[in-house]
Short mmCIF file of C-alpha atoms and ligand atoms in Angstrom, two decimals:
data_model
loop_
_atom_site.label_atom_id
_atom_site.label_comp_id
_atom_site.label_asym_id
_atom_site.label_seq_id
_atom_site.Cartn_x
_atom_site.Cartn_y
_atom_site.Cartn_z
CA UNK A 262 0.00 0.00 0.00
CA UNK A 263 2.49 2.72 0.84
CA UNK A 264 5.10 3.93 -1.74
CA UNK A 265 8.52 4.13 -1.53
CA UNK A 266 9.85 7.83 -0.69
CA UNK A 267 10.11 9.75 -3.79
CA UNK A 268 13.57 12.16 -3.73
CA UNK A 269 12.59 15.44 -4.94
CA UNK A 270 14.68 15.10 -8.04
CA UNK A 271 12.34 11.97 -8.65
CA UNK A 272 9.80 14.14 -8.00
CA UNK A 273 11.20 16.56 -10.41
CA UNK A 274 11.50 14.20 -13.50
CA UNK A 275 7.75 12.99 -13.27
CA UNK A 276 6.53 14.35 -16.39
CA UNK A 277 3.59 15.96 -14.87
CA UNK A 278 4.96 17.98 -11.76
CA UNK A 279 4.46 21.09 -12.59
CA UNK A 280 5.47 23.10 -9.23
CA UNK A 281 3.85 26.21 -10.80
CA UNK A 282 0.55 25.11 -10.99
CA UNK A 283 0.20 21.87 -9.16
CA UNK A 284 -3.85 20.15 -9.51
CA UNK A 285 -5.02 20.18 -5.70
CA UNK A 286 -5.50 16.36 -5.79
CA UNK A 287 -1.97 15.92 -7.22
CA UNK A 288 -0.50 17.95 -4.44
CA UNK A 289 -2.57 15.66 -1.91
CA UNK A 290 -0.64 12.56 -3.19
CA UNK A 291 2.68 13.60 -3.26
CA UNK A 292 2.82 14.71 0.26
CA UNK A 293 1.38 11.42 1.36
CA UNK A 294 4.68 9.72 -0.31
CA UNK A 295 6.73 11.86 2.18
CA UNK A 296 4.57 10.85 5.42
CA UNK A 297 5.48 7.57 7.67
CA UNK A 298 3.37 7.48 10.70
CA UNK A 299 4.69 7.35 13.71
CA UNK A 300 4.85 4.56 15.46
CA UNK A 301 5.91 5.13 19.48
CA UNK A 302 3.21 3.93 21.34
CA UNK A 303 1.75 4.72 24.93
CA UNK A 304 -0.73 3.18 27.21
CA UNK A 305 -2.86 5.57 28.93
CA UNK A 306 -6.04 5.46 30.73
CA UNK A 307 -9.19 5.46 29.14
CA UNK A 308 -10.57 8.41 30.22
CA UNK A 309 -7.60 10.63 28.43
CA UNK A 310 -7.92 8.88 24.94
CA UNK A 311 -10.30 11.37 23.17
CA UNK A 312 -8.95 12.38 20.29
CA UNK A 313 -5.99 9.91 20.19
CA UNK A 314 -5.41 7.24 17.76
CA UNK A 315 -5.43 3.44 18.73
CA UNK A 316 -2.11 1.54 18.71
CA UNK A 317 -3.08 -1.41 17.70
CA UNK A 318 -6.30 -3.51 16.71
CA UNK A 319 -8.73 -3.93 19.57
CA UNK A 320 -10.70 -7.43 19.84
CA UNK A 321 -13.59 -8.25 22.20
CA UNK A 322 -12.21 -10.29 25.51
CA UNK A 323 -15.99 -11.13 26.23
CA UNK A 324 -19.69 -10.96 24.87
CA UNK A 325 -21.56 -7.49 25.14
CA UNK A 326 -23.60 -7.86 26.39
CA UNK A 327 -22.56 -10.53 28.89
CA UNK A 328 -25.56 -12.30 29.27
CA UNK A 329 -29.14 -12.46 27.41
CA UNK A 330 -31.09 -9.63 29.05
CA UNK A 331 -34.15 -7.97 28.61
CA UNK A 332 -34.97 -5.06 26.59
CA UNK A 333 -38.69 -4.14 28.41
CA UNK A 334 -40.03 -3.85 31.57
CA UNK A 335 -42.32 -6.65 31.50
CA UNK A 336 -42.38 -10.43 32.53
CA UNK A 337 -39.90 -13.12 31.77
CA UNK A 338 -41.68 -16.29 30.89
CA UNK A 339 -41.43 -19.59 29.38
CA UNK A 340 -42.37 -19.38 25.45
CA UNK A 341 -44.22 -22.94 25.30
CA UNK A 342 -46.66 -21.79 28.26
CA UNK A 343 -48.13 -19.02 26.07
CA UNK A 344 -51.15 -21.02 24.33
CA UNK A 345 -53.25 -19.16 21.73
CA UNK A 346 -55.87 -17.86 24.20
CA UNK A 347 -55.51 -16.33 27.39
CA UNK A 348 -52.99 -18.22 30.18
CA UNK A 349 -52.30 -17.36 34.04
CA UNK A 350 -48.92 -17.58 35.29
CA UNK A 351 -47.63 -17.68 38.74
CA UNK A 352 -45.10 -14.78 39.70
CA UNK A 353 -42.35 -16.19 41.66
CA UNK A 354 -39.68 -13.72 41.23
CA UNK A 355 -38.35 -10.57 40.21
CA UNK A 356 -34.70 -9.80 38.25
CA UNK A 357 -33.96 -6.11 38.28
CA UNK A 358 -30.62 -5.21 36.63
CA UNK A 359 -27.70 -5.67 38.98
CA UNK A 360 -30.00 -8.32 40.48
CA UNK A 361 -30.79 -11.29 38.54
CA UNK A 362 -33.46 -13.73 39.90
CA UNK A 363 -30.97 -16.96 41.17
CA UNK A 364 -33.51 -19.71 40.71
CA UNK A 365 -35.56 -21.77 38.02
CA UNK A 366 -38.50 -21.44 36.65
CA UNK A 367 -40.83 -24.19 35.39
CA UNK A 368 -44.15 -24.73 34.03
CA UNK A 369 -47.05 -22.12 34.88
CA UNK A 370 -44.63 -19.64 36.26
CA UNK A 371 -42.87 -16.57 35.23
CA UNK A 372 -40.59 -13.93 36.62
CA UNK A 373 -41.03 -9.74 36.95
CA UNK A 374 -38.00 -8.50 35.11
CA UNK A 375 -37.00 -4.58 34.10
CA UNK A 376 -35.04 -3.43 30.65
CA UNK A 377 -31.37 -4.86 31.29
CA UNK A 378 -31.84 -7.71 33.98
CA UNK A 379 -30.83 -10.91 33.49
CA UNK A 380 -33.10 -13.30 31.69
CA UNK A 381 -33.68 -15.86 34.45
CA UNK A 382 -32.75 -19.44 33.87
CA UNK A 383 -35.75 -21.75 32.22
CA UNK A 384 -37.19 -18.27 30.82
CA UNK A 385 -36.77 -17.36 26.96
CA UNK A 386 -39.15 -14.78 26.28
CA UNK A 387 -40.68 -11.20 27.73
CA UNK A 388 -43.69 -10.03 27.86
CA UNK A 389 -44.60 -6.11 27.93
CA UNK A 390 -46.08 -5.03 31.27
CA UNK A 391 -48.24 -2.94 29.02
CA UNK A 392 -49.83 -6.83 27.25
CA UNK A 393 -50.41 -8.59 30.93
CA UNK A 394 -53.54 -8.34 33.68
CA UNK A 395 -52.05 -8.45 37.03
CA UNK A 396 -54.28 -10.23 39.58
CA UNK A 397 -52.30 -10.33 43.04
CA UNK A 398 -49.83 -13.28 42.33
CA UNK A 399 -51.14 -13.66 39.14
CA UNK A 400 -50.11 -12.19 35.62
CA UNK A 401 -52.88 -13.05 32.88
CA UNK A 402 -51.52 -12.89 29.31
CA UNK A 403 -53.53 -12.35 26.19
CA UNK A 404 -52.36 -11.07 22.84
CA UNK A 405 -50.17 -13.20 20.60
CA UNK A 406 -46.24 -13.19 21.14
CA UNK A 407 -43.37 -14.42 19.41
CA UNK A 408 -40.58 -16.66 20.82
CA UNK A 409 -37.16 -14.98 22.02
CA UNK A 410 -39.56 -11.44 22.52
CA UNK A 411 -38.04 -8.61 23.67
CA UNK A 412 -34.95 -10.62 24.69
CA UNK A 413 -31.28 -8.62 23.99
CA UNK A 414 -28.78 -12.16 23.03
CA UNK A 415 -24.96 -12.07 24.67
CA UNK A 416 -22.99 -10.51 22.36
CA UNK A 417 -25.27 -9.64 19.74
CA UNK A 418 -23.13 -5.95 20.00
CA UNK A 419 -19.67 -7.77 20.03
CA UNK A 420 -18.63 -11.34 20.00
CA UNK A 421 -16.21 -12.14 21.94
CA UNK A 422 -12.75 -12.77 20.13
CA UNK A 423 -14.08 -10.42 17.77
CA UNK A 424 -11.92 -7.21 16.18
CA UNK A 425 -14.24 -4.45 17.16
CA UNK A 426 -12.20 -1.37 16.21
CA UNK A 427 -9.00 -1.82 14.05
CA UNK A 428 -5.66 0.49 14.95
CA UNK A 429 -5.32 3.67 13.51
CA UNK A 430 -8.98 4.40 14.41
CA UNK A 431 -10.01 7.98 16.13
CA UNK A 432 -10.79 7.66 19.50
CA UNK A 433 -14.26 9.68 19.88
CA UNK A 434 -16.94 9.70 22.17
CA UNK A 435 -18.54 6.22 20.29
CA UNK A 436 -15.18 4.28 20.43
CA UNK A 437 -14.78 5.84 23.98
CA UNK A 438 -18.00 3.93 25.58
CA UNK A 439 -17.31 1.40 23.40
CA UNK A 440 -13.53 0.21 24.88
CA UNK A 441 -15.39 1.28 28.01
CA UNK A 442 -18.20 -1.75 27.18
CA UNK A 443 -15.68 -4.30 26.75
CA UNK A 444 -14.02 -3.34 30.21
CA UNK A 445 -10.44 -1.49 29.07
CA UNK A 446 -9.64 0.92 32.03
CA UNK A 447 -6.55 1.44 29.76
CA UNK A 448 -5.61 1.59 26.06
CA UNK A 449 -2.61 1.41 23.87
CA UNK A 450 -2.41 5.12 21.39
CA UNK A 451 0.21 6.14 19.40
CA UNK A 452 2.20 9.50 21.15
CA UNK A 453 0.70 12.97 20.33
CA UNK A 454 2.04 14.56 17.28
CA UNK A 455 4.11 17.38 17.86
CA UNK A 456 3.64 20.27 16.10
CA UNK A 457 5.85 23.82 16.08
CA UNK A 458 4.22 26.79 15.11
CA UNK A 459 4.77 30.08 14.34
CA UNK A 460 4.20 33.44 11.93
CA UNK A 461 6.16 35.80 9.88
CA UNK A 462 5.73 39.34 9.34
CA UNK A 463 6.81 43.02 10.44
CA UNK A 464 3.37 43.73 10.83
CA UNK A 465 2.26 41.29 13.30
CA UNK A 466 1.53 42.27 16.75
CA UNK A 467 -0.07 39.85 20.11
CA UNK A 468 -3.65 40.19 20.11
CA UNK A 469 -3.96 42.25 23.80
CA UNK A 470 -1.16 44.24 23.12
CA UNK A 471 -2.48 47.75 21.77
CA UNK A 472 -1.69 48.23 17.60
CA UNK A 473 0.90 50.62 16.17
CA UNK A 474 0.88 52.51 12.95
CA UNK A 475 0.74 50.11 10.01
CA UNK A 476 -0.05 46.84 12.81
CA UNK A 477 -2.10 44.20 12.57
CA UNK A 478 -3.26 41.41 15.21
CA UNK A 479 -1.54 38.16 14.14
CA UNK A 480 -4.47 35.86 13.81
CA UNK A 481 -3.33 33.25 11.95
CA UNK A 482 -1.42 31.83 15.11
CA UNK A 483 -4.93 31.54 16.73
CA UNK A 484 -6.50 29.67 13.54
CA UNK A 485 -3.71 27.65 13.89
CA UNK A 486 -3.75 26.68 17.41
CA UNK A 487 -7.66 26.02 17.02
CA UNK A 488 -7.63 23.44 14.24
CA UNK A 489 -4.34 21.89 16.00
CA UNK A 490 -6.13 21.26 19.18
CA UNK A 491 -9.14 19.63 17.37
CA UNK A 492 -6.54 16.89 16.59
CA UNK A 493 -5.11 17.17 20.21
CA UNK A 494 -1.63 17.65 18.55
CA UNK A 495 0.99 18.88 21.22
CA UNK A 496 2.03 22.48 19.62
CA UNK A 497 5.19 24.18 20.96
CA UNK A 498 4.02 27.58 20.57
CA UNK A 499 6.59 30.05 18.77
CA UNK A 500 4.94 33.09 18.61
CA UNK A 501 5.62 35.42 15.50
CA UNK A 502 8.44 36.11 14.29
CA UNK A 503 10.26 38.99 12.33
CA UNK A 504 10.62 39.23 8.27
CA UNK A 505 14.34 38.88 9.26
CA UNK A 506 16.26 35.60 7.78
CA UNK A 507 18.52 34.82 10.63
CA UNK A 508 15.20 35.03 13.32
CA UNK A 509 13.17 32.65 11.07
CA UNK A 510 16.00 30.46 10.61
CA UNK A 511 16.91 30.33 14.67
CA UNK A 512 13.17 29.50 15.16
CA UNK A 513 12.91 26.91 12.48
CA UNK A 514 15.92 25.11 13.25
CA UNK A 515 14.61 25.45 17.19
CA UNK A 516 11.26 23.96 16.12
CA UNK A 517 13.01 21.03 14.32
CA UNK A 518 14.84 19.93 16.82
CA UNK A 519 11.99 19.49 18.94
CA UNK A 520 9.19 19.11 17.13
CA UNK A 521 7.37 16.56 14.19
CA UNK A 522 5.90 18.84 11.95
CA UNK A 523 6.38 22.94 11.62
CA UNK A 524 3.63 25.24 10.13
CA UNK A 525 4.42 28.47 9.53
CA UNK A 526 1.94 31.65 8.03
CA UNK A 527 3.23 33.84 6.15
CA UNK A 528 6.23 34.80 3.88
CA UNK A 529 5.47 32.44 0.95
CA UNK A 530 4.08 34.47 -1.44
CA UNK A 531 5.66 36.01 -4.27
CA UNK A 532 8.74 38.22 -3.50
CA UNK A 533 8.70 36.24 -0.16
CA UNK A 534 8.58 32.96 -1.79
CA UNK A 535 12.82 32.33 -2.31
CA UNK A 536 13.31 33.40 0.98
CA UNK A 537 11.87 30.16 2.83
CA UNK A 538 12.80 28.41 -0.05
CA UNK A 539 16.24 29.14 0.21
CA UNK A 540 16.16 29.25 3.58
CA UNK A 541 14.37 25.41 3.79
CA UNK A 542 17.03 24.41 0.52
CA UNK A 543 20.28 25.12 3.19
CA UNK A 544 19.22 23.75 6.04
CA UNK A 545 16.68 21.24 4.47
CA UNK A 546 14.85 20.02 1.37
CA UNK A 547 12.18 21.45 0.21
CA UNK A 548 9.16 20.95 -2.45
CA UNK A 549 7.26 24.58 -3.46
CA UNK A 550 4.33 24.43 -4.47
CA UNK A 551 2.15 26.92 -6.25
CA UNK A 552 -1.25 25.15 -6.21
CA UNK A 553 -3.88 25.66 -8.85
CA UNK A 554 -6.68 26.73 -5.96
CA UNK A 555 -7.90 29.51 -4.79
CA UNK A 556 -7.50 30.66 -1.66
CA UNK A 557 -3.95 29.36 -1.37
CA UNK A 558 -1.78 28.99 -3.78
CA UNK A 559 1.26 29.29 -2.62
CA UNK A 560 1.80 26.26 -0.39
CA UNK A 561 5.49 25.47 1.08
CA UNK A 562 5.98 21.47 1.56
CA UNK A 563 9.14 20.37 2.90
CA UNK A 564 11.58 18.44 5.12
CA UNK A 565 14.00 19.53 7.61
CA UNK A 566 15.83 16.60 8.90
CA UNK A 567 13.12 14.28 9.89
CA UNK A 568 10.86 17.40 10.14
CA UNK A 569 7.90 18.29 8.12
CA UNK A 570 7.64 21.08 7.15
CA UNK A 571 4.26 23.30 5.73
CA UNK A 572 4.83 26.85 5.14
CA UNK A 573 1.10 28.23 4.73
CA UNK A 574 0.37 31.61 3.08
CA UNK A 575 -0.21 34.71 4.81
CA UNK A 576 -3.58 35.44 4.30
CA UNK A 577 -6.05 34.31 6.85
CA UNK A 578 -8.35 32.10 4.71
CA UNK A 579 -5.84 30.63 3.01
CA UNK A 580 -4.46 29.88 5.79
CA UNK A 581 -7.67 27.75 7.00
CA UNK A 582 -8.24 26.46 3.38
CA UNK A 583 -4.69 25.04 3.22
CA UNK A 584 -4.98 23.56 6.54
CA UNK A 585 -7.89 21.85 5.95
CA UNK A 586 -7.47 20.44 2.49
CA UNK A 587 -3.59 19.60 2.85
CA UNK A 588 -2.46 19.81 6.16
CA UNK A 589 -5.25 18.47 8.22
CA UNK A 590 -4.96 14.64 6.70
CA UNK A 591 -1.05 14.90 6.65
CA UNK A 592 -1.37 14.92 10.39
CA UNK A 593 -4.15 12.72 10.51
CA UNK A 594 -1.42 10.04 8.45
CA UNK A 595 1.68 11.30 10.58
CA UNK A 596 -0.53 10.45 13.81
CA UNK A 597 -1.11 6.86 12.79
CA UNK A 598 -4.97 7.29 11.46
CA UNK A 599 -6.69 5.72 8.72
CA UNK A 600 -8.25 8.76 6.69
CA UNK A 601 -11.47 9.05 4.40
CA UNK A 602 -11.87 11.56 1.97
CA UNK A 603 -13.75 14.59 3.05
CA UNK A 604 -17.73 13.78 2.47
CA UNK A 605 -19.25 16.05 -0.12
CA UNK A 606 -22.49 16.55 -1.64
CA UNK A 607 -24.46 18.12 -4.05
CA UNK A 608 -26.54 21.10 -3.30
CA UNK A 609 -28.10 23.91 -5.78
CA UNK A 610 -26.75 26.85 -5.56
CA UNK A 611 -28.54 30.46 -4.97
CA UNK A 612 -26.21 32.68 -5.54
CA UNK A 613 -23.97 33.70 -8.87
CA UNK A 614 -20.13 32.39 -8.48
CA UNK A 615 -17.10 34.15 -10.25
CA UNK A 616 -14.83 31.53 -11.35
CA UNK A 617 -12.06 31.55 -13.40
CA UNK A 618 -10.92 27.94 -15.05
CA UNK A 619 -7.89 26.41 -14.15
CA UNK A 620 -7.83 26.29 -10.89
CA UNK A 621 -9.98 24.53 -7.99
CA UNK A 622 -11.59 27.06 -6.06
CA UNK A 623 -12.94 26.70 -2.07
CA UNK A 624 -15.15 29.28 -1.88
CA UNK A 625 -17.22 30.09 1.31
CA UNK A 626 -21.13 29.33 1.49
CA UNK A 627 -24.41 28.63 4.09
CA UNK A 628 -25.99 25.32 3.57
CA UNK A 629 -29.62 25.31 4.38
CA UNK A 630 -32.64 23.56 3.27
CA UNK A 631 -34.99 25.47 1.54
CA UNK A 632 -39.06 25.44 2.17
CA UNK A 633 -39.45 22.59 0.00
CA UNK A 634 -36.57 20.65 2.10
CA UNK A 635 -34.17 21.01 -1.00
CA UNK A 636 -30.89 21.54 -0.07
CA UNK A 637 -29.56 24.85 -1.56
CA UNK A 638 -26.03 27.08 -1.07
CA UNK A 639 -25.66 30.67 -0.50
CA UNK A 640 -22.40 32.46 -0.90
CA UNK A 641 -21.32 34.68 2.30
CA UNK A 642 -20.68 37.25 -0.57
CA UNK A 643 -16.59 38.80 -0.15
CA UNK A 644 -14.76 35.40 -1.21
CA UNK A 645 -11.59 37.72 -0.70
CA UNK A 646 -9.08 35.41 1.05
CA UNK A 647 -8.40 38.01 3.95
CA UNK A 648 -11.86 37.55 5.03
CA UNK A 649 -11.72 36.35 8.22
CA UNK A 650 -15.04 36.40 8.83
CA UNK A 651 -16.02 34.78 5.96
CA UNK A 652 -14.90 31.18 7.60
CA UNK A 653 -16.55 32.42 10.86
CA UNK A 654 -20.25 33.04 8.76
CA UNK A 655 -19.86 30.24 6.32
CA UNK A 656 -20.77 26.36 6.86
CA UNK A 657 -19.18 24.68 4.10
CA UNK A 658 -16.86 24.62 1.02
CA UNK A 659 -18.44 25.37 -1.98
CA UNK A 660 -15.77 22.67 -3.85
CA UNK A 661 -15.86 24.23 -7.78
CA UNK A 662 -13.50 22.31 -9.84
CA UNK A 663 -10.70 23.28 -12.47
CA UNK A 664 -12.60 23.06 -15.30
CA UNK A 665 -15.59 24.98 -13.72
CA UNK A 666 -16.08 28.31 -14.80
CA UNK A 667 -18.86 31.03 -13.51
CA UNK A 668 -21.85 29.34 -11.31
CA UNK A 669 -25.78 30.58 -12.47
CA UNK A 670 -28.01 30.73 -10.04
CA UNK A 671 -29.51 27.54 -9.98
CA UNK A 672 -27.00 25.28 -10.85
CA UNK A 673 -25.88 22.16 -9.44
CA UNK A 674 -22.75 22.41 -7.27
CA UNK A 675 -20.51 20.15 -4.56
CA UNK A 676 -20.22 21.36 -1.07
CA UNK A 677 -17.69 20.25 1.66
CA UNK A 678 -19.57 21.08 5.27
CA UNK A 679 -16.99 22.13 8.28
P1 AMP B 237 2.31 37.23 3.28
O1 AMP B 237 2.01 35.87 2.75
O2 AMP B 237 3.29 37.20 4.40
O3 AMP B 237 2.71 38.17 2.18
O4 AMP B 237 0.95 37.79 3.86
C1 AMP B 237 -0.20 37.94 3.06
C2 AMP B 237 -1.25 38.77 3.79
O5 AMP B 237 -1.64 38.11 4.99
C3 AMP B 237 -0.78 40.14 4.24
O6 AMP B 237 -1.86 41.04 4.12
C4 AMP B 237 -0.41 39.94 5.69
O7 AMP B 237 -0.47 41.12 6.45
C5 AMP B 237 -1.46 38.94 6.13
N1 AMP B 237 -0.95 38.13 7.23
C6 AMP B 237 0.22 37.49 7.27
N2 AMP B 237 0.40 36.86 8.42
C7 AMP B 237 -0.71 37.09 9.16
C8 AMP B 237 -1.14 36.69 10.46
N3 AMP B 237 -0.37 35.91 11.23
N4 AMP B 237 -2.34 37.11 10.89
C9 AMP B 237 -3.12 37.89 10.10
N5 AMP B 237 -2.78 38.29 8.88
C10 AMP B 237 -1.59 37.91 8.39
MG1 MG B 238 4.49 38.52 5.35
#
């Protein structure tokens, strides 16, 4: 399944890189030939494994449930005393979950049992409280049944011996209850991921700190640090750092040394661009990318010792675009999980789209059903990638492909939801 690494000269002589205007989906693969996953494990307690990714493939020590149990509040009874018309049957017993009923039960005679208590030896079937007449000792029971009613089988969830959840699987609140069925206090996970980050620019100032002439608030760092938690990645914090070469190349060599992967905003677009580039080419190896999408074309790939490196543009949308359609699954990969392409879907769109050919485009929209339950996309209008609050108002990617040109009203179009 995996490739073999590709050197970047490799890369180079494949007739169809074309690191000018790389196809999105092109890009996509050719990072994944320079990602191994890691593979130091740790065993942790359940109740910390949100978010991490399991070590190794998890089959079911026992049956869940244990034991055949009952899934109403009712009466546990013997199948073969049910006759067509009405019967009376003795109640001897009750089974309430956490206490089953210990003894037998034989002909004529049947047991009061709750949703989750054990099925008591002889019985097979339940019947609803809501189908029985209760006269003192006695249950009277009409209505037809079937045999095996309202009876929950051990392990028709999981069998034991079973592989329930394979490694590399996300550990979220499902898989969380469902180690905690099968009775792990504690569970193997590959080591966090971690992740050095910082930003470039003169103009960048702490958010809190008040704004001189010609300053903006560096929020990229903050994007960053957002999308980087939702993956519970460890991130070693740089801070931002000055348009200077010998400060970005202190703090990337600092980051490498310490950390897995470095992002970076900033200082990648034209002008910019040979700066990290030559900057990543001495003390590193590098593979630029100008991407044919929109926001985000310039895109900085690279490696710095065992380091990866992504060196995001400077604008604040691009910033989240890139992250999301490049970096987001390279982490996913480095941190051991099995990905799945994004899920997309069609909706019609209700607003007009200016696109140019040649180039995917991720522009921002509001998916909603309309009155007649259709589902339908508005733009959020300025599709200018330093609209920051463009990600904050929009739901989804509207996903329009190279070929795509202009979007009427009313036509067909793919959409990525957050
Ligand atoms: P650059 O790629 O460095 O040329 O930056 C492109 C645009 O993004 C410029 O308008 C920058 O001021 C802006 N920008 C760069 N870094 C940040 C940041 N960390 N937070 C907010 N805006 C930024
Ligand atoms: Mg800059």
């Amino acid at each position: 399944m995996e490739s073999p690494p590709l050197s970047l000269s490799q890369l180079a002589t494949q007739h169809d890189y074309d690191p000018d205007s790389m196809p999105v989906e092109q890009a996509r693969q050719l990072i994944r030939h320079f990602l191994h996953p890691l593979t130091e494990q740790e065993t942790i307690p359940l109740h910390e494994a949100l978010n991490r990714t399991l070590a190794s493939d998890v089959a079911s020590p026992m049956n869940v449930p244990p034991h055949d149990n009952s899934a109403m509040d009712g009466y546990a009874v013997r199948f073969v005393d049910l006759t067509d018309g009405a019967v009376q049957l003795r109640v001897i017993g009750s089974s309430y979950a956490g206490h089953p009923y210990a003894g037998h039960v034989t002909t004529g005679e049947c047991i009061r049992i709750m949703t989750g208590a054990l099925i008591p030896d002889g019985c097979d079937s339940v019947v609803m409280q809501e189908h029985v007449k209760v006269e003192g000792a006695l249950v009277e029971i009409r209505n037809s049944h079937r045999p095996g009613q309202n009876v929950r089988h051990a392990g028709e969830d999981m069998q034991q011996g079973a592989t329930v959840l394979a490694r590399g699987q996300l550990i979220r609140p499902a898989e969380m209850g469902l180690l905690a069925s099968l009775g792990f206090g504690e569970i193997a996970v590959y080591r966090k991921l971690k992740v050095a980050i910082f930003s470039t620019g003169d103009e960048l100032q702490q958010p809190g700190a008040p704004l001189a002439s010609g300053q903006i608030y560096d929020s990229n760092r903050y994007t960053l640090m957002g999308m980087l938690r939702e993956l519970d990645a460890d991130i070693l914090d740089l801070g931002n750092i000055r348009d200077d070469r010998d400060s970005i190349k202190k703090s990337l060599l600092q980051a490498a040394a310490q950390a897995d992967v470095i992002i970076t905003s900033g200082g990648v677009s034209v002008g910019e661009a040979d700066y990290i580039k030559q900057l990543l080419a001495e003390i590193g190896e590098v593979v630029f990318w100008k991407l044919a999408m929109k926001p985000g074309r310039p895109l900085a790939y690279g490696k710095i010792g065992a380091c990866h490196f992504f060196g995001l543009p400077g604008n604040p949308v691009a910033v989240m675009v890139t992250f999301q359609q490049f970096v987001r699954d390279a982490l996913r990969i480095l941190m051991g999980q099995a990905i799945k392409p994004a899920l997309t879907f069609k909706a019609i769109c209700r607003s007009r789209l200016k696109k140019s050919p040649g180039r995917t485009e991720f522009q921002r929209g509001i998916l909603s059903r309309d009155d007649s339950g259709e589902l339908v996309v508005h733009s959020i209008g300025n599709q200018g990638s330093g609209i920051l609050s463009s990600m904050s108002k929009a739901n989804c990617f509207i996903v329009l492909p190279m070929a795509q040109g202009n979007v009427e009203i009313g036509d067909s179009v793919e959409v990525q939801p957050f």
